């Protein structure tokens, strides 16, 4: 069997990561570069002329034009943190490299922090992934399928009516040779034509051509102005429908990863966060070396996300 070069790529080893980001100074330099790749820009007036004040171990930047002062972490996901930057960077590395996911409990043990702290770190970084993934749409040819996240609650309804099941649409774009390129998993309110229409507008490029099974609600794709092809499954098993091979494979990997990494989480509150974490890593699998810095840039560009906001999932997810 030929070696899969994506799976067997070198990546960024832990010793290499520690060598590059093992001190506060190294992390501060990387954070400053990620936040201002072209040099300092004042968040108040966008001025570039500035002076640097140092209090303790962290810098404060003062704009020479409007005199506004900002720290390196102000206005980023790290705002207000008392943790060392090395702890945050290690969390970024561990979460970005964990192909099958990393629970807050496992993160707590790796970082040597309390469980509530690990939960906040994990969800802030997952929210960074979610908001970055929301910027992109699928292009070209894609396969899509309906799926559910979660299972039955003891004593509750079974099947699709279970209160603990969250409906979502799984879609994978493929190249001309049928190889997977990007994936997108989006939680929706239900499998209705209106919900699918909204999903198609938000998740698919206007020129995208989507292949689905015969589920009636997928007619909403055409209503949204996207090209839609249908293959009626008719009770056939996935192995009998190679046209949906990649979306079924990615769905299988998703469910295996979530069940292996997390004993339980609140599906109804945080479903989109966990789904976006999986697609974020999948969509950047071609270059594992750059994944931690990609997540760092996402974290500095979305703004502060305090715990109260993170837990109000109705507003944040």
Short mmCIF file of C-alpha atoms in Angstrom, two decimals:
data_model
loop_
_atom_site.label_atom_id
_atom_site.label_comp_id
_atom_site.label_asym_id
_atom_site.label_seq_id
_atom_site.Cartn_x
_atom_site.Cartn_y
_atom_site.Cartn_z
CA UNK A 1 0.00 0.00 0.00
CA UNK A 2 1.33 3.45 -0.95
CA UNK A 3 2.23 5.73 1.94
CA UNK A 4 -0.24 8.56 2.60
CA UNK A 5 2.05 11.60 2.54
CA UNK A 6 -0.44 13.77 4.41
CA UNK A 7 -0.68 11.34 7.33
CA UNK A 8 3.07 10.66 7.45
CA UNK A 9 4.30 14.23 7.10
CA UNK A 10 6.91 15.35 9.61
CA UNK A 11 4.88 17.96 11.46
CA UNK A 12 6.18 19.96 14.43
CA UNK A 13 7.58 17.77 17.22
CA UNK A 14 7.19 18.71 20.88
CA UNK A 15 10.98 19.20 21.38
CA UNK A 16 11.05 21.52 18.35
CA UNK A 17 8.09 23.44 19.71
CA UNK A 18 9.73 23.85 23.13
CA UNK A 19 12.93 25.01 21.49
CA UNK A 20 11.05 27.72 19.58
CA UNK A 21 8.52 28.75 22.24
CA UNK A 22 9.94 27.58 25.55
CA UNK A 23 10.39 31.03 27.14
CA UNK A 24 8.15 34.01 27.80
CA UNK A 25 10.34 36.19 25.57
CA UNK A 26 10.03 33.80 22.62
CA UNK A 27 6.26 33.61 23.05
CA UNK A 28 5.94 37.41 23.32
CA UNK A 29 7.88 37.89 20.08
CA UNK A 30 5.67 35.35 18.28
CA UNK A 31 2.51 36.91 19.70
CA UNK A 32 3.56 40.40 18.62
CA UNK A 33 4.33 39.16 15.10
CA UNK A 34 0.99 37.34 14.89
CA UNK A 35 -0.93 40.41 16.04
CA UNK A 36 0.96 42.99 14.00
CA UNK A 37 2.70 41.19 11.11
CA UNK A 38 3.50 44.55 9.46
CA UNK A 39 4.45 46.31 12.68
CA UNK A 40 2.43 47.96 15.45
CA UNK A 41 -0.94 49.52 14.57
CA UNK A 42 -2.79 51.47 17.24
CA UNK A 43 -6.21 49.88 17.91
CA UNK A 44 -7.60 53.38 18.57
CA UNK A 45 -6.40 55.44 15.58
CA UNK A 46 -4.44 52.91 13.47
CA UNK A 47 -1.25 54.94 13.91
CA UNK A 48 2.09 53.18 13.57
CA UNK A 49 4.42 55.50 15.48
CA UNK A 50 4.75 54.33 19.06
CA UNK A 51 6.94 53.92 22.10
CA UNK A 52 7.32 50.83 24.25
CA UNK A 53 6.91 50.90 28.02
CA UNK A 54 7.87 47.86 30.04
CA UNK A 55 6.26 46.98 33.33
CA UNK A 56 7.32 43.64 34.72
CA UNK A 57 7.72 41.00 32.03
CA UNK A 58 5.23 42.38 29.50
CA UNK A 59 5.32 45.36 27.17
CA UNK A 60 2.87 48.24 26.91
CA UNK A 61 2.66 50.04 23.57
CA UNK A 62 1.82 53.76 23.55
CA UNK A 63 0.69 55.39 20.32
CA UNK A 64 2.65 58.57 19.55
CA UNK A 65 -0.37 60.14 17.85
CA UNK A 66 -3.33 59.61 20.21
CA UNK A 67 -1.36 58.49 23.31
CA UNK A 68 -3.53 55.38 23.62
CA UNK A 69 -1.85 52.57 25.53
CA UNK A 70 -2.36 48.89 24.84
CA UNK A 71 -0.67 45.76 26.07
CA UNK A 72 0.37 42.85 23.90
CA UNK A 73 -2.62 40.77 25.01
CA UNK A 74 -5.29 43.52 25.21
CA UNK A 75 -8.03 43.04 22.65
CA UNK A 76 -7.13 39.39 22.04
CA UNK A 77 -8.39 36.06 23.35
CA UNK A 78 -5.64 36.29 26.00
CA UNK A 79 -6.91 39.57 27.49
CA UNK A 80 -6.96 39.52 31.28
CA UNK A 81 -5.06 36.26 31.62
CA UNK A 82 -2.67 35.74 34.52
CA UNK A 83 -1.20 32.62 33.01
CA UNK A 84 2.26 32.59 31.49
CA UNK A 85 2.33 32.85 27.71
CA UNK A 86 4.28 29.60 27.65
CA UNK A 87 1.23 27.84 29.15
CA UNK A 88 -1.05 29.30 26.49
CA UNK A 89 1.37 28.40 23.70
CA UNK A 90 1.65 24.83 24.95
CA UNK A 91 -2.16 24.61 24.99
CA UNK A 92 -2.26 25.91 21.42
CA UNK A 93 0.25 23.27 20.38
CA UNK A 94 -1.55 20.40 22.12
CA UNK A 95 -5.03 21.32 20.86
CA UNK A 96 -3.92 22.02 17.30
CA UNK A 97 -1.97 18.75 17.03
CA UNK A 98 -4.57 16.46 18.64
CA UNK A 99 -6.12 14.82 15.58
CA UNK A 100 -8.88 13.11 17.55
CA UNK A 101 -9.46 15.96 20.00
CA UNK A 102 -8.29 16.75 23.53
CA UNK A 103 -10.59 16.96 26.53
CA UNK A 104 -10.34 19.68 29.15
CA UNK A 105 -9.42 17.01 31.69
CA UNK A 106 -6.48 15.82 29.58
CA UNK A 107 -5.44 19.44 28.97
CA UNK A 108 -5.53 20.08 32.73
CA UNK A 109 -3.03 17.27 33.29
CA UNK A 110 -0.72 18.37 30.48
CA UNK A 111 -0.63 22.03 31.55
CA UNK A 112 -0.65 21.55 35.33
CA UNK A 113 -3.60 23.90 35.83
CA UNK A 114 -7.01 23.50 37.48
CA UNK A 115 -9.92 21.99 35.56
CA UNK A 116 -11.87 25.31 35.32
CA UNK A 117 -8.76 26.99 33.90
CA UNK A 118 -8.25 24.20 31.38
CA UNK A 119 -11.93 24.44 30.36
CA UNK A 120 -11.61 28.19 29.74
CA UNK A 121 -8.43 27.74 27.71
CA UNK A 122 -9.96 24.94 25.67
CA UNK A 123 -13.18 26.79 24.88
CA UNK A 124 -11.45 30.06 24.07
CA UNK A 125 -9.23 28.30 21.56
CA UNK A 126 -12.16 26.30 20.15
CA UNK A 127 -14.10 29.54 19.74
CA UNK A 128 -11.13 30.95 17.82
CA UNK A 129 -11.34 27.95 15.48
CA UNK A 130 -15.11 28.37 15.11
CA UNK A 131 -14.93 32.03 14.14
CA UNK A 132 -12.08 31.47 11.69
CA UNK A 133 -13.90 28.55 10.03
CA UNK A 134 -17.07 30.66 9.68
CA UNK A 135 -15.21 32.95 7.25
CA UNK A 136 -14.89 30.27 4.56
CA UNK A 137 -17.30 28.59 2.17
CA UNK A 138 -16.98 25.36 0.20
CA UNK A 139 -16.21 25.67 -3.50
CA UNK A 140 -16.26 23.39 -6.54
CA UNK A 141 -17.85 19.96 -6.10
CA UNK A 142 -19.04 18.77 -2.70
CA UNK A 143 -20.74 15.82 -1.03
CA UNK A 144 -23.22 16.54 1.77
CA UNK A 145 -25.14 14.40 4.24
CA UNK A 146 -27.41 14.78 7.24
CA UNK A 147 -26.11 13.66 10.63
CA UNK A 148 -26.72 13.92 14.35
CA UNK A 149 -24.41 14.68 17.24
CA UNK A 150 -25.19 13.04 20.55
CA UNK A 151 -27.25 10.08 21.65
CA UNK A 152 -30.31 9.10 23.57
CA UNK A 153 -30.84 10.28 27.12
CA UNK A 154 -31.82 7.51 29.59
CA UNK A 155 -35.60 7.42 29.66
CA UNK A 156 -35.91 9.92 26.81
CA UNK A 157 -37.04 9.63 23.23
CA UNK A 158 -35.21 7.30 20.87
CA UNK A 159 -34.04 7.95 17.32
CA UNK A 160 -34.29 11.33 15.63
CA UNK A 161 -36.62 12.62 18.32
CA UNK A 162 -34.04 12.32 21.10
CA UNK A 163 -33.66 15.54 23.09
CA UNK A 164 -29.89 15.01 23.25
CA UNK A 165 -29.37 14.80 19.48
CA UNK A 166 -28.26 17.88 17.56
CA UNK A 167 -28.82 17.86 13.79
CA UNK A 168 -25.97 19.05 11.61
CA UNK A 169 -24.97 19.02 7.97
CA UNK A 170 -21.65 17.45 7.00
CA UNK A 171 -20.16 18.53 3.68
CA UNK A 172 -16.81 17.77 2.03
CA UNK A 173 -15.49 19.43 -1.11
CA UNK A 174 -13.48 17.23 -3.48
CA UNK A 175 -11.06 17.90 -6.33
CA UNK A 176 -11.33 16.66 -9.92
CA UNK A 177 -9.82 13.31 -8.91
CA UNK A 178 -12.30 12.85 -6.07
CA UNK A 179 -9.84 13.56 -3.26
CA UNK A 180 -11.13 15.50 -0.22
CA UNK A 181 -10.03 19.12 0.14
CA UNK A 182 -12.08 20.88 2.80
CA UNK A 183 -14.90 19.94 5.18
CA UNK A 184 -17.61 21.90 6.90
CA UNK A 185 -19.84 20.67 9.74
CA UNK A 186 -22.66 23.06 10.64
CA UNK A 187 -25.25 22.55 13.38
CA UNK A 188 -28.77 23.51 12.28
CA UNK A 189 -32.15 23.81 13.97
CA UNK A 190 -33.62 20.85 12.08
CA UNK A 191 -33.77 19.13 8.72
CA UNK A 192 -36.22 21.51 7.06
CA UNK A 193 -36.00 23.18 3.67
CA UNK A 194 -35.68 26.59 5.35
CA UNK A 195 -32.78 25.48 7.56
CA UNK A 196 -30.97 23.86 4.61
CA UNK A 197 -31.53 26.97 2.52
CA UNK A 198 -29.87 29.11 5.21
CA UNK A 199 -27.05 26.57 5.51
CA UNK A 200 -26.41 26.61 1.76
CA UNK A 201 -26.25 30.41 1.62
CA UNK A 202 -23.80 30.59 4.51
CA UNK A 203 -21.63 27.54 3.78
CA UNK A 204 -21.48 27.16 0.00
CA UNK A 205 -19.90 29.36 -2.63
CA UNK A 206 -22.47 30.47 -5.26
CA UNK A 207 -20.72 28.27 -7.84
CA UNK A 208 -20.57 25.17 -5.64
CA UNK A 209 -22.23 21.98 -6.94
CA UNK A 210 -23.52 19.72 -4.15
CA UNK A 211 -24.38 16.02 -4.23
CA UNK A 212 -26.84 14.72 -1.61
CA UNK A 213 -29.14 11.77 -1.02
CA UNK A 214 -32.88 11.92 -1.53
CA UNK A 215 -33.78 13.60 1.78
CA UNK A 216 -36.47 16.13 0.84
CA UNK A 217 -35.13 19.05 2.84
CA UNK A 218 -32.01 19.19 0.66
CA UNK A 219 -34.16 20.81 -2.03
CA UNK A 220 -33.40 23.97 -0.07
CA UNK A 221 -29.96 23.95 -1.71
CA UNK A 222 -31.52 24.77 -5.09
CA UNK A 223 -33.76 27.37 -3.43
CA UNK A 224 -30.58 29.07 -2.19
CA UNK A 225 -29.28 29.33 -5.76
CA UNK A 226 -26.69 26.54 -5.53
CA UNK A 227 -26.41 23.64 -7.97
CA UNK A 228 -27.84 20.44 -6.54
CA UNK A 229 -27.53 16.83 -7.68
CA UNK A 230 -29.35 13.93 -6.02
CA UNK A 231 -28.64 10.21 -5.71
CA UNK A 232 -31.49 8.45 -3.91
CA UNK A 233 -29.98 6.09 -1.35
CA UNK A 234 -33.08 3.90 -1.18
CA UNK A 235 -31.94 2.06 1.96
CA UNK A 236 -28.56 1.11 0.51
CA UNK A 237 -25.58 0.91 2.85
CA UNK A 238 -22.76 3.49 2.64
CA UNK A 239 -20.39 0.97 1.01
CA UNK A 240 -22.87 0.69 -1.87
CA UNK A 241 -22.73 4.46 -2.48
CA UNK A 242 -19.11 5.36 -3.33
CA UNK A 243 -20.30 8.78 -4.50
CA UNK A 244 -20.62 9.70 -0.80
CA UNK A 245 -17.43 7.93 0.25
CA UNK A 246 -15.54 10.91 1.60
CA UNK A 247 -18.34 12.58 3.52
CA UNK A 248 -19.09 9.21 5.16
CA UNK A 249 -15.40 8.69 5.96
CA UNK A 250 -15.01 12.13 7.54
CA UNK A 251 -18.23 11.65 9.50
CA UNK A 252 -16.94 8.35 10.81
CA UNK A 253 -13.68 9.96 11.88
CA UNK A 254 -15.62 12.75 13.60
CA UNK A 255 -17.74 10.39 15.66
CA UNK A 256 -14.79 8.14 16.54
CA UNK A 257 -12.70 11.13 17.63
CA UNK A 258 -15.42 12.73 19.76
CA UNK A 259 -16.36 9.49 21.50
CA UNK A 260 -12.70 8.70 22.19
CA UNK A 261 -11.67 12.11 23.51
CA UNK A 262 -14.78 13.23 25.41
CA UNK A 263 -16.84 11.17 27.81
CA UNK A 264 -19.62 13.76 27.58
CA UNK A 265 -20.28 17.38 26.82
CA UNK A 266 -23.37 19.55 26.48
CA UNK A 267 -24.28 18.84 22.87
CA UNK A 268 -27.08 21.37 22.70
CA UNK A 269 -24.96 24.23 24.06
CA UNK A 270 -21.55 23.63 22.54
CA UNK A 271 -22.12 21.48 19.45
CA UNK A 272 -20.84 23.99 16.91
CA UNK A 273 -17.65 24.60 18.85
CA UNK A 274 -16.71 20.93 18.84
CA UNK A 275 -17.72 20.49 15.21
CA UNK A 276 -15.66 23.48 14.07
CA UNK A 277 -12.63 22.24 15.99
CA UNK A 278 -12.66 19.04 13.94
CA UNK A 279 -13.01 20.82 10.60
CA UNK A 280 -10.37 23.41 11.55
CA UNK A 281 -7.74 20.71 11.97
CA UNK A 282 -8.96 18.72 8.96
CA UNK A 283 -8.84 21.73 6.65
CA UNK A 284 -5.24 22.46 7.65
CA UNK A 285 -3.96 18.90 7.64
CA UNK A 286 -1.71 19.47 4.63
CA UNK A 287 0.84 21.39 6.72
CA UNK A 288 0.91 20.33 10.37
CA UNK A 289 4.04 22.39 11.02
CA UNK A 290 2.15 25.68 10.61
CA UNK A 291 -0.99 24.62 12.50
CA UNK A 292 -0.02 26.07 15.91
CA UNK A 293 0.83 29.48 14.42
CA UNK A 294 -2.39 29.40 12.41
CA UNK A 295 -4.34 28.93 15.65
CA UNK A 296 -2.31 31.67 17.34
CA UNK A 297 -3.28 34.13 14.58
CA UNK A 298 -6.93 33.12 14.93
CA UNK A 299 -6.73 33.68 18.70
CA UNK A 300 -5.30 37.21 18.46
CA UNK A 301 -7.78 38.32 15.81
CA UNK A 302 -11.18 37.51 17.33
CA UNK A 303 -11.07 39.71 20.43
CA UNK A 304 -11.71 38.90 24.11
CA UNK A 305 -14.07 36.06 24.95
CA UNK A 306 -14.65 35.98 28.74
CA UNK A 307 -16.04 32.90 30.46
CA UNK A 308 -19.54 34.32 30.89
CA UNK A 309 -19.69 34.90 27.13
CA UNK A 310 -18.33 31.41 26.41
CA UNK A 311 -20.97 29.79 28.61
CA UNK A 312 -23.80 31.79 27.02
CA UNK A 313 -23.65 29.42 24.05
CA UNK A 314 -26.86 30.74 22.55
CA UNK A 315 -24.99 33.98 21.78
CA UNK A 316 -21.54 32.62 21.08
CA UNK A 317 -22.12 29.43 19.10
#
